[in-house]
Amino acid sequence: MAYDPNNIFAKILRGEIPCDKVYEDDHVLAFNDINPQTPTHILVIPKGAYVSFDDFSEQASEAEITALVRAAGKIARDAGLAEPGYRALSNTGRDAHQEVPHFHLHIFAGQNLGRMIKPADK
Ligand code: 5GP
C-alpha cells in the first residue's frame, strides 16, 4: 500500500492539525489519543512516512526503529506505567482494523486491561 500523505497523522506531523503532545525527538512524536480507550491512551508514531508496522519493520532505518522503541519505553516509564503495567499494541491492516495508515504504537494503561484480546464476531 502506498503511503497517503493526507492521512491524519501526516497532518499532525506537519502541524496542520493540533495534537496533545506527550513526547518528541528527531524521529518520534507521541500524543494522547483523541478517543481514549483506557484512562491512559498514548499514540507513538515515527516521523517518517510508514504505512504500518509491516512497512516500518521492513523499510525503516536502524536509527528510526531504535528511536521508536526507546521512546515508547521511556514514555511509559516516565508516565509511571512500568510498574502497574501497560499494553503496547499496533494494529496492522484490515483484520486488525487499522484506521490510520501511518504506523503507530498504542500505549494503553490506567486500568486492568484483561488478559488478551477478544476476536470480533464473524
Ligand atoms: P488504529 O485503529 O489505526 O490502530 O488507531 C487509530 C487511532 O487514532 C484511534 O485510536 C483514534 O482514536 C486515533 N485518532 C484518529 N484521529 C485522531 C486525531 O485526529 N488525533 C488523535 N490524537 N488521535 C486520533
PDB file of C-alpha atoms in Angstrom, residues 22-63:
ATOM      1  CA  VAL A  22       3.458  13.881  25.136  1.00  0.00           C
ATOM      2  CA  TYR A  23       6.945  13.455  23.642  1.00  0.00           C
ATOM      3  CA  GLU A  24       9.029  14.449  20.633  1.00  0.00           C
ATOM      4  CA  ASP A  25      12.530  13.783  19.341  1.00  0.00           C
ATOM      5  CA  ASP A  26      14.210  13.722  15.921  1.00  0.00           C
ATOM      6  CA  HIS A  27      12.450  10.518  14.828  1.00  0.00           C
ATOM      7  CA  VAL A  28       9.374  10.196  17.028  1.00  0.00           C
ATOM      8  CA  LEU A  29       6.219  12.054  18.062  1.00  0.00           C
ATOM      9  CA  ALA A  30       3.824  10.862  20.771  1.00  0.00           C
ATOM     10  CA  PHE A  31       0.448  12.330  21.689  1.00  0.00           C
ATOM     11  CA  ASN A  32      -2.734  11.419  23.519  1.00  0.00           C
ATOM     12  CA  ASP A  33      -5.370   9.554  21.542  1.00  0.00           C
ATOM     13  CA  ILE A  34      -8.361  11.772  20.700  1.00  0.00           C
ATOM     14  CA  ASN A  35     -10.755   8.959  21.658  1.00  0.00           C
ATOM     15  CA  PRO A  36      -9.041   7.163  24.540  1.00  0.00           C
ATOM     16  CA  GLN A  37      -9.980   3.535  25.115  1.00  0.00           C
ATOM     17  CA  THR A  38      -8.331   3.440  28.550  1.00  0.00           C
ATOM     18  CA  PRO A  39      -7.557   6.151  31.149  1.00  0.00           C
ATOM     19  CA  THR A  40      -4.107   6.498  29.567  1.00  0.00           C
ATOM     20  CA  HIS A  41      -4.003   6.029  25.789  1.00  0.00           C
ATOM     21  CA  ILE A  42      -0.920   7.372  24.027  1.00  0.00           C
ATOM     22  CA  LEU A  43      -0.013   7.037  20.357  1.00  0.00           C
ATOM     23  CA  VAL A  44       3.678   6.800  19.458  1.00  0.00           C
ATOM     24  CA  ILE A  45       4.490   7.420  15.806  1.00  0.00           C
ATOM     25  CA  PRO A  46       7.607   7.686  13.654  1.00  0.00           C
ATOM     26  CA  LYS A  47       8.143  10.979  11.845  1.00  0.00           C
ATOM     27  CA  GLY A  48       8.978   9.018   8.711  1.00  0.00           C
ATOM     28  CA  ALA A  49       6.291   8.017   6.212  1.00  0.00           C
ATOM     29  CA  TYR A  50       5.467   4.399   7.028  1.00  0.00           C
ATOM     30  CA  VAL A  51       2.015   2.931   6.447  1.00  0.00           C
ATOM     31  CA  SER A  52       2.053   0.225   9.090  1.00  0.00           C
ATOM     32  CA  PHE A  53       4.174  -1.900  11.382  1.00  0.00           C
ATOM     33  CA  ASP A  54       4.730  -4.190   8.420  1.00  0.00           C
ATOM     34  CA  ASP A  55       6.129  -1.285   6.375  1.00  0.00           C
ATOM     35  CA  PHE A  56       8.104   0.207   9.278  1.00  0.00           C
ATOM     36  CA  SER A  57       9.719  -3.068  10.326  1.00  0.00           C
ATOM     37  CA  GLU A  58      10.849  -3.704   6.753  1.00  0.00           C
ATOM     38  CA  GLN A  59      11.799  -0.224   5.495  1.00  0.00           C
ATOM     39  CA  ALA A  60      12.776   1.940   8.461  1.00  0.00           C
ATOM     40  CA  SER A  61      16.418   2.571   9.338  1.00  0.00           C
ATOM     41  CA  GLU A  62      18.023   1.066  12.416  1.00  0.00           C
ATOM     42  CA  ALA A  63      18.097   4.570  13.905  1.00  0.00           C
TER      43      ALA A  63
END
